[in-house]
mmCIF file of C-alpha atoms and ligand atoms in Angstrom:
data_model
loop_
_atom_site.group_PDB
_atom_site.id
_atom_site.type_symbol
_atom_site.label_atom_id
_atom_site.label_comp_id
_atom_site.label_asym_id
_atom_site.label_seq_id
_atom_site.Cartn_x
_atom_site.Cartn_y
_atom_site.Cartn_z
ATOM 1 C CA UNK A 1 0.000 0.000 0.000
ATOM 2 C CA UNK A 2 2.834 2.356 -1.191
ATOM 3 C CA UNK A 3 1.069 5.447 -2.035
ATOM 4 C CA UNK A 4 3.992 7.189 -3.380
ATOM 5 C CA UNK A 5 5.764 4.296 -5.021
ATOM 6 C CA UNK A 6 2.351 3.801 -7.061
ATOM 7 C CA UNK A 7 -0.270 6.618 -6.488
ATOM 8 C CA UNK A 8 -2.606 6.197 -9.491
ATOM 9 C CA UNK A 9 -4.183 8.250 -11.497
ATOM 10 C CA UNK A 10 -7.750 10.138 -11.873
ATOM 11 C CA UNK A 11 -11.179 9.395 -13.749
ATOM 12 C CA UNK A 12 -12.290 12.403 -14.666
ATOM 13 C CA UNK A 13 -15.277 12.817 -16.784
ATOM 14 C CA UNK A 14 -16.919 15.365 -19.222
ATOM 15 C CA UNK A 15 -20.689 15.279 -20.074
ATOM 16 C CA UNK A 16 -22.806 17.672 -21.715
ATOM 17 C CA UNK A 17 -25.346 17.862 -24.957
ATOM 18 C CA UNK A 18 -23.817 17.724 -28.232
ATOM 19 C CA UNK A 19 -22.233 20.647 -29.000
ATOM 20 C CA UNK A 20 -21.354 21.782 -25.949
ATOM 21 C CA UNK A 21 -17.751 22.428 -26.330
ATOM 22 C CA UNK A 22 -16.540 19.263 -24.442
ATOM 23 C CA UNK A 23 -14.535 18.057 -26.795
ATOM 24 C CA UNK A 24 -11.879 20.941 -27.251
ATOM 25 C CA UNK A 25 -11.638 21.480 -23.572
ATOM 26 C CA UNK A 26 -10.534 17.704 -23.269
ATOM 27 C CA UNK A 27 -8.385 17.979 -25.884
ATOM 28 C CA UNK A 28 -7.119 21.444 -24.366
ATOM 29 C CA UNK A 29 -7.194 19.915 -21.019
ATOM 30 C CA UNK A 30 -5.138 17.000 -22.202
ATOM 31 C CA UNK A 31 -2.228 19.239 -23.610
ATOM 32 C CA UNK A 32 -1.979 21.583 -20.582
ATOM 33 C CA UNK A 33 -1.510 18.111 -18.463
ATOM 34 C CA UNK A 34 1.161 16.533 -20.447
ATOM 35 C CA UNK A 35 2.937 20.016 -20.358
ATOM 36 C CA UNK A 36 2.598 19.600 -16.759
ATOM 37 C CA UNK A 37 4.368 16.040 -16.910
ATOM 38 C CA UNK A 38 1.326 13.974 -15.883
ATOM 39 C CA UNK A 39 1.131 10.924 -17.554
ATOM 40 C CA UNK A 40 -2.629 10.964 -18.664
ATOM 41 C CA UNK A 41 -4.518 9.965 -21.940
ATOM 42 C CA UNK A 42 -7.558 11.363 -23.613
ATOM 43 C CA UNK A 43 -10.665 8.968 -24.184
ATOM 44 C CA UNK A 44 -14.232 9.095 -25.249
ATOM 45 C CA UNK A 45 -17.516 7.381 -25.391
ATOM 46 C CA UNK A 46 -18.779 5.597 -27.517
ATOM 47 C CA UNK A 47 -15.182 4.169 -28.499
ATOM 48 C CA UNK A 48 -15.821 3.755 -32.381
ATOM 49 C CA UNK A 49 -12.776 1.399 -33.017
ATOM 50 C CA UNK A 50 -14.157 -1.289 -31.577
ATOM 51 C CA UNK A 51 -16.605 -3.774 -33.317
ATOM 52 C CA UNK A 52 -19.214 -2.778 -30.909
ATOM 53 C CA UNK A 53 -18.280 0.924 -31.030
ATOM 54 C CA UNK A 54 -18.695 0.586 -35.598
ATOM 55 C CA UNK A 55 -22.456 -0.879 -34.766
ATOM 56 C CA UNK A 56 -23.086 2.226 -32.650
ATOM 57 C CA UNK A 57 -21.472 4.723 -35.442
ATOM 58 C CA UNK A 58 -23.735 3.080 -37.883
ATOM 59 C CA UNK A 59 -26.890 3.592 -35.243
ATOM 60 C CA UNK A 60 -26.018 7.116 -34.823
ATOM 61 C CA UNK A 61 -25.234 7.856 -38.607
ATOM 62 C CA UNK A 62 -28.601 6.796 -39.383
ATOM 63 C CA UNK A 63 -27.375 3.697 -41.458
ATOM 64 C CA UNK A 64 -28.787 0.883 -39.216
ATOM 65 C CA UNK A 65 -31.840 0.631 -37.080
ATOM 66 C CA UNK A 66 -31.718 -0.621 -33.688
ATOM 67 C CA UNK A 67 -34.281 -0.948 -30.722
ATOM 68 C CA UNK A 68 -34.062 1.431 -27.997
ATOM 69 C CA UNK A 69 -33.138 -1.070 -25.567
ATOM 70 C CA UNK A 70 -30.591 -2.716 -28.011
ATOM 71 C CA UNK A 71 -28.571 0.519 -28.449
ATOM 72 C CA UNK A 72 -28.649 1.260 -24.869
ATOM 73 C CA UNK A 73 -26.914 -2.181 -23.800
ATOM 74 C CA UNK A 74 -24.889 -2.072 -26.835
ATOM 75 C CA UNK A 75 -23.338 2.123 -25.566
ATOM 76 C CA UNK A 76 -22.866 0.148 -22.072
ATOM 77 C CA UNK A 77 -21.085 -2.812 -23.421
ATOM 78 C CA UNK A 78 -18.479 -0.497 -25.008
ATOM 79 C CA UNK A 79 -17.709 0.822 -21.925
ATOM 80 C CA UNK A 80 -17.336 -2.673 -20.393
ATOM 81 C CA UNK A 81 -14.827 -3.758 -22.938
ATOM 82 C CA UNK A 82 -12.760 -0.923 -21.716
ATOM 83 C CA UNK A 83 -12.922 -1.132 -18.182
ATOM 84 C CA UNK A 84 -9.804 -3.704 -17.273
ATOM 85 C CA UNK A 85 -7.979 -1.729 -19.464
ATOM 86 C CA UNK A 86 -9.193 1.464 -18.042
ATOM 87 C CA UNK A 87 -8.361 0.378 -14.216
ATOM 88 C CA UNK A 88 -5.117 -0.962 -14.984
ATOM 89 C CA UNK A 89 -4.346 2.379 -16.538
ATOM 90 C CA UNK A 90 -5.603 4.417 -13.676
ATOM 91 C CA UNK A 91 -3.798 1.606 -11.113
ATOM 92 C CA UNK A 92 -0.769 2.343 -12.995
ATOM 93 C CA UNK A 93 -1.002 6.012 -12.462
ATOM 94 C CA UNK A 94 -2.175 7.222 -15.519
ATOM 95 C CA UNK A 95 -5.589 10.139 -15.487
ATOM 96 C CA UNK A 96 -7.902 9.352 -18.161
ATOM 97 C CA UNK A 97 -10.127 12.572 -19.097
ATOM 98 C CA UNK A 98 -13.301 10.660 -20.783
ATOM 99 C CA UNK A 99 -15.725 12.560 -23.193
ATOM 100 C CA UNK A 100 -18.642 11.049 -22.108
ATOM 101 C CA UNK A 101 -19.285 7.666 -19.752
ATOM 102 C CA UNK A 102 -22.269 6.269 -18.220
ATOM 103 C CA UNK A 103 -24.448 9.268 -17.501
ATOM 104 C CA UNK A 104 -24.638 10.231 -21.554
ATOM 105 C CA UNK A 105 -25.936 6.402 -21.285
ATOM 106 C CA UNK A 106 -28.363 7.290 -18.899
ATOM 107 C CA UNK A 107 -29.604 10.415 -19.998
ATOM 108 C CA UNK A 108 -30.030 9.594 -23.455
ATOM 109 C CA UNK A 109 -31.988 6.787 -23.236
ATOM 110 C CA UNK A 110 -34.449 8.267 -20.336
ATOM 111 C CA UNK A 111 -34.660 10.937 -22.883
ATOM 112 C CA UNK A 112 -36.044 8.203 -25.208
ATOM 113 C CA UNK A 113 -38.705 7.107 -22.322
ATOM 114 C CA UNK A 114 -36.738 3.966 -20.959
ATOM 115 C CA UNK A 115 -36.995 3.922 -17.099
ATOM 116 C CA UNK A 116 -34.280 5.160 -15.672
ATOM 117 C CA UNK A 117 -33.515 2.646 -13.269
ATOM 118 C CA UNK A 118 -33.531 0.136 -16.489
ATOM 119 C CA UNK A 119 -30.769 2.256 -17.736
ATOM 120 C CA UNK A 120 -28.169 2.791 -15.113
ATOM 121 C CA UNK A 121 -28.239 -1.211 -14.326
ATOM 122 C CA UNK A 122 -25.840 -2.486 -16.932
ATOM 123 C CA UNK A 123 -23.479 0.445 -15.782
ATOM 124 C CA UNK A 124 -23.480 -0.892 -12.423
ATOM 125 C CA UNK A 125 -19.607 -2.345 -11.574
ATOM 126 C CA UNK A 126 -17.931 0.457 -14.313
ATOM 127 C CA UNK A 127 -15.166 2.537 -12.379
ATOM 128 C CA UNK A 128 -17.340 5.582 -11.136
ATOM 129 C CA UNK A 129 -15.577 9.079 -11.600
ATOM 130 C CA UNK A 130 -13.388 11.055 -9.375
ATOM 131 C CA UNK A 131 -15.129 14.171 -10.787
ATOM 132 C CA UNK A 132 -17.574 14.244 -13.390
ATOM 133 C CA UNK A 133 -17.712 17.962 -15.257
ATOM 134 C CA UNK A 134 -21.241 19.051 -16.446
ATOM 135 C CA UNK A 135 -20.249 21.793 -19.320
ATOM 136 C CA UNK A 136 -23.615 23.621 -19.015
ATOM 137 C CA UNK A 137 -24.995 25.068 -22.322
ATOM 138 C CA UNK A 138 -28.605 25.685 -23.097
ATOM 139 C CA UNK A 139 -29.659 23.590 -25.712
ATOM 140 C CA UNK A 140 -30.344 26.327 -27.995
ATOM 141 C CA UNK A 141 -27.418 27.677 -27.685
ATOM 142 C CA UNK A 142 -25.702 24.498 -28.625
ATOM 143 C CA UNK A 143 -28.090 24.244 -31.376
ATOM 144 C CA UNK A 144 -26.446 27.403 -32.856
ATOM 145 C CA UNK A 145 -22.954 26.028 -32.900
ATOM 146 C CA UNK A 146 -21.262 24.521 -35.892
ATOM 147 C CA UNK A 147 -22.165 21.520 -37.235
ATOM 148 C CA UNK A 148 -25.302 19.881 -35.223
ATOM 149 C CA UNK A 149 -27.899 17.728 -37.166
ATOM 150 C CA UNK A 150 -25.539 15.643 -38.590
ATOM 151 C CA UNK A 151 -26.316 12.933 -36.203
ATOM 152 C CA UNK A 152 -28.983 10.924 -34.972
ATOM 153 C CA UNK A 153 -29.795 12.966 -31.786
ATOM 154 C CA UNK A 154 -28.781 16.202 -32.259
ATOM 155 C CA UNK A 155 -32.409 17.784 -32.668
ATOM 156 C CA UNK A 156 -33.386 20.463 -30.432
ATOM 157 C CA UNK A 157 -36.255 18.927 -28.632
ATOM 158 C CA UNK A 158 -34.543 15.808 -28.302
ATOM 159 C CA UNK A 159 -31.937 17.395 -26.554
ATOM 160 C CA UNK A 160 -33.686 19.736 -24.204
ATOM 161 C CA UNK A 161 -35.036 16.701 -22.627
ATOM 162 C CA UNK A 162 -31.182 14.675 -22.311
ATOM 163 C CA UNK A 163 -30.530 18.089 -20.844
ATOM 164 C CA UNK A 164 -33.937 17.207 -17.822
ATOM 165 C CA UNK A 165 -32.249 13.770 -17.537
ATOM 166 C CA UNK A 166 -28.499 14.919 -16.796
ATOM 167 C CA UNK A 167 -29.882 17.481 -14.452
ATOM 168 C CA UNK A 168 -31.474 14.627 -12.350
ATOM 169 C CA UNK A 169 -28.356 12.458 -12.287
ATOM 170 C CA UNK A 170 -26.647 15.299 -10.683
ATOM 171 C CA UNK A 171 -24.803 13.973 -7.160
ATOM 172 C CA UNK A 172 -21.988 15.336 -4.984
ATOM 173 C CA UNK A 173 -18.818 14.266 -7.887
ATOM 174 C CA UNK A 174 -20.347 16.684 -10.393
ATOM 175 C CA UNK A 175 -18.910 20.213 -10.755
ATOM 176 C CA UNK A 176 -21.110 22.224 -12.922
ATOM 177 C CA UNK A 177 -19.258 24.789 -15.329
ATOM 178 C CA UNK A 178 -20.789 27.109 -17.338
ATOM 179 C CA UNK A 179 -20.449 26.607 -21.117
ATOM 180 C CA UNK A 180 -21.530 29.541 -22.370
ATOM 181 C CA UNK A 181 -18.994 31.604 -20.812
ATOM 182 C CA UNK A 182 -15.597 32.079 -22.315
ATOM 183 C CA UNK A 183 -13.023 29.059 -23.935
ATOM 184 C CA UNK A 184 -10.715 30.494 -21.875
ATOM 185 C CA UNK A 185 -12.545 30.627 -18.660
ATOM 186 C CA UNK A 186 -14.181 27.301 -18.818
ATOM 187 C CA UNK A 187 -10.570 25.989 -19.753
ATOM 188 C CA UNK A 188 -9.279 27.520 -16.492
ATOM 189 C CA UNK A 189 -12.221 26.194 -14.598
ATOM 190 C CA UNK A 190 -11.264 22.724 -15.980
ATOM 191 C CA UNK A 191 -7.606 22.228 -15.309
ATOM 192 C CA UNK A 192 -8.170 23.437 -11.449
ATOM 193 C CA UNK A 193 -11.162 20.864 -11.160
ATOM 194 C CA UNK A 194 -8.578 18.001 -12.886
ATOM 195 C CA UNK A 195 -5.350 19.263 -10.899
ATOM 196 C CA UNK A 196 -7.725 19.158 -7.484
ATOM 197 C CA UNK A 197 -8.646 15.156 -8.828
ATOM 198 C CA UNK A 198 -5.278 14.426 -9.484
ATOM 199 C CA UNK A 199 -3.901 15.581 -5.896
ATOM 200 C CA UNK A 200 -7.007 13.691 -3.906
ATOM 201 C CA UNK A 201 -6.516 10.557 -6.283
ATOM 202 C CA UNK A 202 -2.326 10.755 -5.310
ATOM 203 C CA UNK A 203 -3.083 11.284 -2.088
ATOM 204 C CA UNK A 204 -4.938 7.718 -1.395
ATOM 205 C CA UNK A 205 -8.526 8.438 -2.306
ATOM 206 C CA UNK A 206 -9.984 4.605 -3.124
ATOM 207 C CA UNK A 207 -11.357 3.653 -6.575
ATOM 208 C CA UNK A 208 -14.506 3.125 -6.568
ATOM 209 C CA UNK A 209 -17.670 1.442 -8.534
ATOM 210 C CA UNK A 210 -21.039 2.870 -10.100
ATOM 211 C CA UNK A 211 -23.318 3.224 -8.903
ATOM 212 C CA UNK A 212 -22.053 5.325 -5.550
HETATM 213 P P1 TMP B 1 -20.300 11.773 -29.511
HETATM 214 O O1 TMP B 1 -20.915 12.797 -30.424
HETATM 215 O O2 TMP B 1 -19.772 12.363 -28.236
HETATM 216 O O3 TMP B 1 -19.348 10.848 -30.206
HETATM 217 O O4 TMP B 1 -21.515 10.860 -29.008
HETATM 218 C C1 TMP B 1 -22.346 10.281 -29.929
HETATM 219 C C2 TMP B 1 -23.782 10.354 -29.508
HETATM 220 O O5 TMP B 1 -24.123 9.209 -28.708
HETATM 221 C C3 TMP B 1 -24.168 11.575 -28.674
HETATM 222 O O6 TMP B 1 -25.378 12.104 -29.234
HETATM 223 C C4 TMP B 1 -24.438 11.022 -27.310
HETATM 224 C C5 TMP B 1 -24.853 9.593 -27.568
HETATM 225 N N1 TMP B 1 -24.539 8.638 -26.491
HETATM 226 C C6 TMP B 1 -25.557 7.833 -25.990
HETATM 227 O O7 TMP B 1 -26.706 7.945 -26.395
HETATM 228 N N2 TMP B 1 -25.241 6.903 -25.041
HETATM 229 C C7 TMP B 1 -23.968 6.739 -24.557
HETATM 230 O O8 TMP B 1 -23.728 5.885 -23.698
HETATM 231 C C8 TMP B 1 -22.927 7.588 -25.097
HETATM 232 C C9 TMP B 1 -21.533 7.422 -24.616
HETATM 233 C C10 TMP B 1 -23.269 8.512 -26.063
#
């Protein structure tokens, strides 16, 4: 139980509706923590690379057809296929900043009308988050950015009612930032919520399963 020899490293999530930024800031959260000399590796849900994660890209380009229940376990087994790789990485000491994990699982299906506690059961037993960031955006203000409506779920109504679902998942590891303000602001608000992971997860704080 060497903390020092082998402190590991932090789970820290982003969720948020499409379009709200997340992606950038994990890729601009990424760079500032390799300048920093962390050893940490950006990730993101669904994992398309995998033969699960090409069924989902299909789903969500509108080229196959799948039951609502059927996509749901199949976005939750693409997690699973990742998760001894993903402790052994965080055992090792590496932080893994994830674009999206189980609550984009969640609240996307409830969105659909699937009971809620239906959803979060497959995700029980993942690796549950040392923080999980909500970038807040209004959904019509995502709306207006770049790109949306290419994919399955990026419709306006659609996504004012993901937005209900996330805000009802809500528990003590999420930190809520405000999207709307500033790149540069949220991107400050980001690295102190990652560097204040990283220091509790050195200092000894336990990994932990979903759904605590
Ligand atoms: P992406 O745009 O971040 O790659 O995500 C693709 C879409 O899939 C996005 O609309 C959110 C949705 N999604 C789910 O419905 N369930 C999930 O478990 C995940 C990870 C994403």
């Amino acid at each position: 139980n060497d903390i020092r020899g082998c402190s590991r490293g932090s789970l820290i999530v982003l969720e948020g509706l499409d379009r709200s930024g997340k992606t950038s800031q994990c890729g601009n959260l990424l760079a500032y923590l390799q300048g920093k000399g962390f050893s940490v590796e950006a990730w993101q849900f669904p994992d398309r690379s995998t033969s699960v994660g090409k069924m989902i890209s299909a789903y969500l380009a509108n080229e196959s057809q799948l039951d609502d229940r059927t996509i749901h376990l199949l976005f939750s087994a693409n997690r699973w296929e990742k998760r001894a790789l993903m402790e052994n990485k965080l055992k090792s000491g590496t932080t893994l900043i994830v674009d999206r994990y189980s609550y984009s699982g969640v609240a996307f299906s409830a969105a659909k009308g699937l009971n809620i506690e239906w959803c979060k059961a497959p995700e029980v037993g993942l690796i549950a988050p040392d923080v999980v960031v909500y970038l807040d955006v209004p959904p019509e203000k995502a709306a207006e950015r770049g790109g949306y409506g290419l994919e399955k779920y990026e419709q306006l109504d659609f996504q004012g009612k993901v937005a209900e679902h996330y805000h009802n998942l809500l528990d003590s590891s999420w930190e809520i930032v405000d999207g709307s303000q500033s790149i540069e602001s949220v991107e400050r608000q980001l690295k102190d919520l990652a560097m204040h992971s990283i220091l509790t997860c050195q200092r000894g704080k336990p990994l932990t399963n979903l759904w605590s």
